[in-house]
Amino acid sequence: MNTKQIVLASRPKGSPTLDNFEIENIEVPEIQNGEVLLEGIYYSVDPYMRGRMNDAKSYSAPFEIDQAIQGGVIAKVLDSKSDNFKTGDIVAGTLPWKEKFAISEKSIKKIDTSIGPASYYLGVLGMTGLTAYFGLMNICKPKAGETIVISSAAGAVGVVVGQIAKIQGCRVIGIAGSDEKTELLKTEFGFDEAINYKTTKDITKAIATLCPDGVDIYFDNVGGEISDAVIANINFHARIALCGQISLYNSTEIPVGPRIQTMLLTRSVLMQGFIVSNFQNEFPEVIQHLSKWVKDGKLKFTETIENGFDQLPKALLGLFKGENIGKMIVKA
């Protein structure tokens, strides 16, 4: 059986391009005992993948040149030599960018599509939702009446953070990159206010205007000048969750900005970086929370879906241009 895979052809210098990827035709091996044959349905693209394209030490090993890229995948079982999975099961896992592939049963888990669409397990019911929850609840510890600012608020994690913050009784301000996104944040996801950073001349002043009592919580997905502007408005005893720094991922030089340590020191601010696997022992319990909120209509989600397996590289590059609202997913 022949299939396609997408490999990392070369390591990017600065912003990646389509030339850094290659689509190959390969043979799918016969499945062995304890394995299943899968066909990909939905593929996740995520900002952290940019870091894995570099040959650098990080919390995830670099992608290997000429080997299939890996990421979150929802797949259907086509054939099984496993006692735990049968033909037709829908499963999720961190899996290779291949259309069809044989994989160990230990690499996948069944998902419950009665709670939400299968693709939600790449988003609000998967790592996206878990990241939002742990960054907000375990690090920022929101209290009713506090003001939170979220950068990249219309992204997959941002829209979930904002809604959970509203559930906790916070006043929620989002920062996004278009009028369409800022309007959606307010009308669809319940944000109190939103700022279009691309059309706002003075973001520091805009935040000060919308947050007259200061910022108690900052959920940082982007870094750079936007974070400088938020931190300039930070309150005493505020908490900052460092979730992502997407504005800096393609930098070829170390960026220089305001030195924020004095601000953090004199205002007794907590700033903590994290990755979702830090909290893996709590995954089952938190998935239950997220599932209940989705079922109860308290937690909404949105996706930007590109169609066609071959569109995976384009979709990944689109993240760095802000082409997504909510979770960017490729449907095979």
PDB file of N, CA, C and O in Angstrom, residues 269-317:
ATOM      1  N   VAL A 269       5.676  40.856  41.175  1.00  0.00           N
ATOM      2  CA  VAL A 269       4.960  40.129  40.130  1.00  0.00           C
ATOM      3  C   VAL A 269       5.536  38.723  39.971  1.00  0.00           C
ATOM      4  O   VAL A 269       6.759  38.540  39.962  1.00  0.00           O
ATOM      5  N   LEU A 270       4.666  37.740  39.833  1.00  0.00           N
ATOM      6  CA  LEU A 270       5.081  36.375  39.512  1.00  0.00           C
ATOM      7  C   LEU A 270       5.004  36.176  38.003  1.00  0.00           C
ATOM      8  O   LEU A 270       3.955  36.397  37.399  1.00  0.00           O
ATOM      9  N   MET A 271       6.102  35.749  37.380  1.00  0.00           N
ATOM     10  CA  MET A 271       6.101  35.381  35.968  1.00  0.00           C
ATOM     11  C   MET A 271       6.669  33.973  35.856  1.00  0.00           C
ATOM     12  O   MET A 271       7.775  33.709  36.324  1.00  0.00           O
ATOM     13  N   GLN A 272       5.893  33.072  35.244  1.00  0.00           N
ATOM     14  CA  GLN A 272       6.317  31.672  35.168  1.00  0.00           C
ATOM     15  C   GLN A 272       6.075  31.103  33.778  1.00  0.00           C
ATOM     16  O   GLN A 272       4.981  31.200  33.230  1.00  0.00           O
ATOM     17  N   GLY A 273       7.117  30.534  33.218  1.00  0.00           N
ATOM     18  CA  GLY A 273       6.970  29.791  31.981  1.00  0.00           C
ATOM     19  C   GLY A 273       6.513  28.374  32.273  1.00  0.00           C
ATOM     20  O   GLY A 273       6.736  27.846  33.368  1.00  0.00           O
ATOM     21  N   PHE A 274       5.863  27.755  31.294  1.00  0.00           N
ATOM     22  CA  PHE A 274       5.383  26.390  31.517  1.00  0.00           C
ATOM     23  C   PHE A 274       5.166  25.689  30.186  1.00  0.00           C
ATOM     24  O   PHE A 274       5.034  26.312  29.136  1.00  0.00           O
ATOM     25  N   ILE A 275       5.159  24.379  30.241  1.00  0.00           N
ATOM     26  CA  ILE A 275       4.681  23.545  29.136  1.00  0.00           C
ATOM     27  C   ILE A 275       3.627  22.611  29.709  1.00  0.00           C
ATOM     28  O   ILE A 275       3.655  22.274  30.901  1.00  0.00           O
ATOM     29  N   VAL A 276       2.702  22.224  28.883  1.00  0.00           N
ATOM     30  CA  VAL A 276       1.531  21.523  29.385  1.00  0.00           C
ATOM     31  C   VAL A 276       1.887  20.187  30.040  1.00  0.00           C
ATOM     32  O   VAL A 276       1.229  19.754  30.994  1.00  0.00           O
ATOM     33  N   SER A 277       2.958  19.545  29.594  1.00  0.00           N
ATOM     34  CA  SER A 277       3.327  18.244  30.166  1.00  0.00           C
ATOM     35  C   SER A 277       3.782  18.357  31.617  1.00  0.00           C
ATOM     36  O   SER A 277       3.872  17.348  32.313  1.00  0.00           O
ATOM     37  N   ASN A 278       4.052  19.581  32.100  1.00  0.00           N
ATOM     38  CA  ASN A 278       4.375  19.750  33.522  1.00  0.00           C
ATOM     39  C   ASN A 278       3.247  19.254  34.413  1.00  0.00           C
ATOM     40  O   ASN A 278       3.469  18.917  35.577  1.00  0.00           O
ATOM     41  N   PHE A 279       2.038  19.234  33.865  1.00  0.00           N
ATOM     42  CA  PHE A 279       0.852  18.942  34.675  1.00  0.00           C
ATOM     43  C   PHE A 279       0.163  17.639  34.240  1.00  0.00           C
ATOM     44  O   PHE A 279      -1.023  17.461  34.475  1.00  0.00           O
ATOM     45  N   GLN A 280       0.923  16.740  33.625  1.00  0.00           N
ATOM     46  CA  GLN A 280       0.285  15.585  32.982  1.00  0.00           C
ATOM     47  C   GLN A 280      -0.471  14.682  33.961  1.00  0.00           C
ATOM     48  O   GLN A 280      -1.436  14.012  33.567  1.00  0.00           O
ATOM     49  N   ASN A 281      -0.090  14.685  35.223  1.00  0.00           N
ATOM     50  CA  ASN A 281      -0.820  13.861  36.190  1.00  0.00           C
ATOM     51  C   ASN A 281      -2.250  14.345  36.408  1.00  0.00           C
ATOM     52  O   ASN A 281      -3.108  13.596  36.893  1.00  0.00           O
ATOM     53  N   GLU A 282      -2.504  15.601  36.040  1.00  0.00           N
ATOM     54  CA  GLU A 282      -3.834  16.181  36.236  1.00  0.00           C
ATOM     55  C   GLU A 282      -4.682  16.150  34.961  1.00  0.00           C
ATOM     56  O   GLU A 282      -5.820  16.633  34.978  1.00  0.00           O
ATOM     57  N   PHE A 283      -4.149  15.628  33.873  1.00  0.00           N
ATOM     58  CA  PHE A 283      -4.873  15.649  32.593  1.00  0.00           C
ATOM     59  C   PHE A 283      -6.284  15.069  32.699  1.00  0.00           C
ATOM     60  O   PHE A 283      -7.250  15.709  32.260  1.00  0.00           O
ATOM     61  N   PRO A 284      -6.465  13.854  33.225  1.00  0.00           N
ATOM     62  CA  PRO A 284      -7.818  13.264  33.233  1.00  0.00           C
ATOM     63  C   PRO A 284      -8.853  14.126  33.949  1.00  0.00           C
ATOM     64  O   PRO A 284      -9.967  14.310  33.462  1.00  0.00           O
ATOM     65  N   GLU A 285      -8.468  14.665  35.096  1.00  0.00           N
ATOM     66  CA  GLU A 285      -9.404  15.494  35.871  1.00  0.00           C
ATOM     67  C   GLU A 285      -9.782  16.761  35.117  1.00  0.00           C
ATOM     68  O   GLU A 285     -10.954  17.159  35.079  1.00  0.00           O
ATOM     69  N   VAL A 286      -8.792  17.398  34.480  1.00  0.00           N
ATOM     70  CA  VAL A 286      -9.056  18.662  33.795  1.00  0.00           C
ATOM     71  C   VAL A 286      -9.857  18.437  32.516  1.00  0.00           C
ATOM     72  O   VAL A 286     -10.731  19.247  32.168  1.00  0.00           O
ATOM     73  N   ILE A 287      -9.603  17.329  31.814  1.00  0.00           N
ATOM     74  CA  ILE A 287     -10.411  17.006  30.629  1.00  0.00           C
ATOM     75  C   ILE A 287     -11.884  16.878  31.027  1.00  0.00           C
ATOM     76  O   ILE A 287     -12.782  17.281  30.268  1.00  0.00           O
ATOM     77  N   GLN A 288     -12.147  16.364  32.210  1.00  0.00           N
ATOM     78  CA  GLN A 288     -13.531  16.277  32.689  1.00  0.00           C
ATOM     79  C   GLN A 288     -14.134  17.669  32.864  1.00  0.00           C
ATOM     80  O   GLN A 288     -15.290  17.902  32.489  1.00  0.00           O
ATOM     81  N   HIS A 289     -13.359  18.591  33.441  1.00  0.00           N
ATOM     82  CA  HIS A 289     -13.831  19.975  33.594  1.00  0.00           C
ATOM     83  C   HIS A 289     -14.142  20.589  32.233  1.00  0.00           C
ATOM     84  O   HIS A 289     -15.205  21.187  32.021  1.00  0.00           O
ATOM     85  N   LEU A 290     -13.192  20.466  31.304  1.00  0.00           N
ATOM     86  CA  LEU A 290     -13.365  21.063  29.980  1.00  0.00           C
ATOM     87  C   LEU A 290     -14.556  20.448  29.252  1.00  0.00           C
ATOM     88  O   LEU A 290     -15.345  21.153  28.615  1.00  0.00           O
ATOM     89  N   SER A 291     -14.697  19.131  29.357  1.00  0.00           N
ATOM     90  CA  SER A 291     -15.799  18.430  28.689  1.00  0.00           C
ATOM     91  C   SER A 291     -17.149  18.907  29.224  1.00  0.00           C
ATOM     92  O   SER A 291     -18.095  19.127  28.456  1.00  0.00           O
ATOM     93  N   LYS A 292     -17.232  19.091  30.532  1.00  0.00           N
ATOM     94  CA  LYS A 292     -18.492  19.557  31.127  1.00  0.00           C
ATOM     95  C   LYS A 292     -18.826  20.974  30.653  1.00  0.00           C
ATOM     96  O   LYS A 292     -19.980  21.277  30.323  1.00  0.00           O
ATOM     97  N   TRP A 293     -17.822  21.846  30.617  1.00  0.00           N
ATOM     98  CA  TRP A 293     -18.074  23.215  30.158  1.00  0.00           C
ATOM     99  C   TRP A 293     -18.510  23.242  28.697  1.00  0.00           C
ATOM    100  O   TRP A 293     -19.365  24.031  28.316  1.00  0.00           O
ATOM    101  N   VAL A 294     -17.910  22.370  27.877  1.00  0.00           N
ATOM    102  CA  VAL A 294     -18.324  22.291  26.472  1.00  0.00           C
ATOM    103  C   VAL A 294     -19.771  21.803  26.379  1.00  0.00           C
ATOM    104  O   VAL A 294     -20.599  22.373  25.660  1.00  0.00           O
ATOM    105  N   LYS A 295     -20.087  20.738  27.114  1.00  0.00           N
ATOM    106  CA  LYS A 295     -21.450  20.186  27.099  1.00  0.00           C
ATOM    107  C   LYS A 295     -22.479  21.208  27.579  1.00  0.00           C
ATOM    108  O   LYS A 295     -23.580  21.299  27.040  1.00  0.00           O
ATOM    109  N   ASP A 296     -22.099  21.997  28.588  1.00  0.00           N
ATOM    110  CA  ASP A 296     -23.019  22.970  29.175  1.00  0.00           C
ATOM    111  C   ASP A 296     -23.108  24.260  28.371  1.00  0.00           C
ATOM    112  O   ASP A 296     -23.879  25.161  28.731  1.00  0.00           O
ATOM    113  N   GLY A 297     -22.315  24.369  27.313  1.00  0.00           N
ATOM    114  CA  GLY A 297     -22.333  25.565  26.490  1.00  0.00           C
ATOM    115  C   GLY A 297     -21.579  26.744  27.082  1.00  0.00           C
ATOM    116  O   GLY A 297     -21.667  27.867  26.573  1.00  0.00           O
ATOM    117  N   LYS A 298     -20.816  26.508  28.151  1.00  0.00           N
ATOM    118  CA  LYS A 298     -20.039  27.585  28.769  1.00  0.00           C
ATOM    119  C   LYS A 298     -18.716  27.827  28.050  1.00  0.00           C
ATOM    120  O   LYS A 298     -18.097  28.877  28.227  1.00  0.00           O
ATOM    121  N   LEU A 299     -18.279  26.845  27.282  1.00  0.00           N
ATOM    122  CA  LEU A 299     -16.985  26.922  26.611  1.00  0.00           C
ATOM    123  C   LEU A 299     -17.191  26.632  25.134  1.00  0.00           C
ATOM    124  O   LEU A 299     -17.508  25.511  24.738  1.00  0.00           O
ATOM    125  N   LYS A 300     -17.039  27.688  24.321  1.00  0.00           N
ATOM    126  CA  LYS A 300     -17.175  27.553  22.881  1.00  0.00           C
ATOM    127  C   LYS A 300     -15.801  27.464  22.238  1.00  0.00           C
ATOM    128  O   LYS A 300     -14.796  27.840  22.851  1.00  0.00           O
ATOM    129  N   PHE A 301     -15.780  26.985  21.014  1.00  0.00           N
ATOM    130  CA  PHE A 301     -14.493  26.835  20.330  1.00  0.00           C
ATOM    131  C   PHE A 301     -14.695  27.081  18.849  1.00  0.00           C
ATOM    132  O   PHE A 301     -15.801  26.901  18.319  1.00  0.00           O
ATOM    133  N   THR A 302     -13.644  27.506  18.203  1.00  0.00           N
ATOM    134  CA  THR A 302     -13.713  27.717  16.757  1.00  0.00           C
ATOM    135  C   THR A 302     -12.448  27.196  16.111  1.00  0.00           C
ATOM    136  O   THR A 302     -11.392  27.111  16.749  1.00  0.00           O
ATOM    137  N   GLU A 303     -12.554  26.851  14.848  1.00  0.00           N
ATOM    138  CA  GLU A 303     -11.444  26.245  14.120  1.00  0.00           C
ATOM    139  C   GLU A 303     -11.296  26.885  12.743  1.00  0.00           C
ATOM    140  O   GLU A 303     -12.280  27.308  12.132  1.00  0.00           O
ATOM    141  N   THR A 304     -10.074  26.972  12.292  1.00  0.00           N
ATOM    142  CA  THR A 304      -9.780  27.307  10.903  1.00  0.00           C
ATOM    143  C   THR A 304      -9.288  26.018  10.251  1.00  0.00           C
ATOM    144  O   THR A 304      -8.247  25.486  10.639  1.00  0.00           O
ATOM    145  N   ILE A 305     -10.062  25.498   9.310  1.00  0.00           N
ATOM    146  CA  ILE A 305      -9.753  24.190   8.731  1.00  0.00           C
ATOM    147  C   ILE A 305      -9.320  24.339   7.278  1.00  0.00           C
ATOM    148  O   ILE A 305     -10.058  24.884   6.451  1.00  0.00           O
ATOM    149  N   GLU A 306      -8.117  23.865   6.997  1.00  0.00           N
ATOM    150  CA  GLU A 306      -7.614  23.773   5.626  1.00  0.00           C
ATOM    151  C   GLU A 306      -7.871  22.354   5.130  1.00  0.00           C
ATOM    152  O   GLU A 306      -7.699  21.390   5.881  1.00  0.00           O
ATOM    153  N   ASN A 307      -8.287  22.226   3.894  1.00  0.00           N
ATOM    154  CA  ASN A 307      -8.620  20.912   3.348  1.00  0.00           C
ATOM    155  C   ASN A 307      -7.495  20.381   2.472  1.00  0.00           C
ATOM    156  O   ASN A 307      -6.987  21.086   1.599  1.00  0.00           O
ATOM    157  N   GLY A 308      -7.105  19.127   2.733  1.00  0.00           N
ATOM    158  CA  GLY A 308      -6.109  18.458   1.912  1.00  0.00           C
ATOM    159  C   GLY A 308      -4.809  18.224   2.655  1.00  0.00           C
ATOM    160  O   GLY A 308      -4.199  19.151   3.190  1.00  0.00           O
ATOM    161  N   PHE A 309      -4.372  16.974   2.718  1.00  0.00           N
ATOM    162  CA  PHE A 309      -3.142  16.600   3.410  1.00  0.00           C
ATOM    163  C   PHE A 309      -1.954  17.435   2.958  1.00  0.00           C
ATOM    164  O   PHE A 309      -1.125  17.855   3.774  1.00  0.00           O
ATOM    165  N   ASP A 310      -1.879  17.714   1.660  1.00  0.00           N
ATOM    166  CA  ASP A 310      -0.738  18.460   1.113  1.00  0.00           C
ATOM    167  C   ASP A 310      -0.668  19.895   1.633  1.00  0.00           C
ATOM    168  O   ASP A 310       0.359  20.572   1.462  1.00  0.00           O
ATOM    169  N   GLN A 311      -1.749  20.382   2.266  1.00  0.00           N
ATOM    170  CA  GLN A 311      -1.793  21.764   2.746  1.00  0.00           C
ATOM    171  C   GLN A 311      -1.160  21.943   4.126  1.00  0.00           C
ATOM    172  O   GLN A 311      -1.116  23.062   4.646  1.00  0.00           O
ATOM    173  N   LEU A 312      -0.654  20.848   4.712  1.00  0.00           N
ATOM    174  CA  LEU A 312      -0.094  20.942   6.060  1.00  0.00           C
ATOM    175  C   LEU A 312       1.036  21.971   6.181  1.00  0.00           C
ATOM    176  O   LEU A 312       1.012  22.810   7.092  1.00  0.00           O
ATOM    177  N   PRO A 313       2.045  21.974   5.306  1.00  0.00           N
ATOM    178  CA  PRO A 313       3.092  22.996   5.447  1.00  0.00           C
ATOM    179  C   PRO A 313       2.543  24.418   5.342  1.00  0.00           C
ATOM    180  O   PRO A 313       2.910  25.295   6.135  1.00  0.00           O
ATOM    181  N   LYS A 314       1.653  24.649   4.396  1.00  0.00           N
ATOM    182  CA  LYS A 314       1.069  25.982   4.215  1.00  0.00           C
ATOM    183  C   LYS A 314       0.307  26.404   5.470  1.00  0.00           C
ATOM    184  O   LYS A 314       0.378  27.565   5.903  1.00  0.00           O
ATOM    185  N   ALA A 315      -0.424  25.478   6.051  1.00  0.00           N
ATOM    186  CA  ALA A 315      -1.198  25.795   7.254  1.00  0.00           C
ATOM    187  C   ALA A 315      -0.273  26.143   8.418  1.00  0.00           C
ATOM    188  O   ALA A 315      -0.546  27.081   9.180  1.00  0.00           O
ATOM    189  N   LEU A 316       0.823  25.410   8.566  1.00  0.00           N
ATOM    190  CA  LEU A 316       1.774  25.710   9.639  1.00  0.00           C
ATOM    191  C   LEU A 316       2.368  27.100   9.461  1.00  0.00           C
ATOM    192  O   LEU A 316       2.429  27.891  10.411  1.00  0.00           O
ATOM    193  N   LEU A 317       2.767  27.428   8.254  1.00  0.00           N
ATOM    194  CA  LEU A 317       3.332  28.748   7.996  1.00  0.00           C
ATOM    195  C   LEU A 317       2.293  29.848   8.236  1.00  0.00           C
ATOM    196  O   LEU A 317       2.633  30.960   8.653  1.00  0.00           O
TER     197      LEU A 317
END
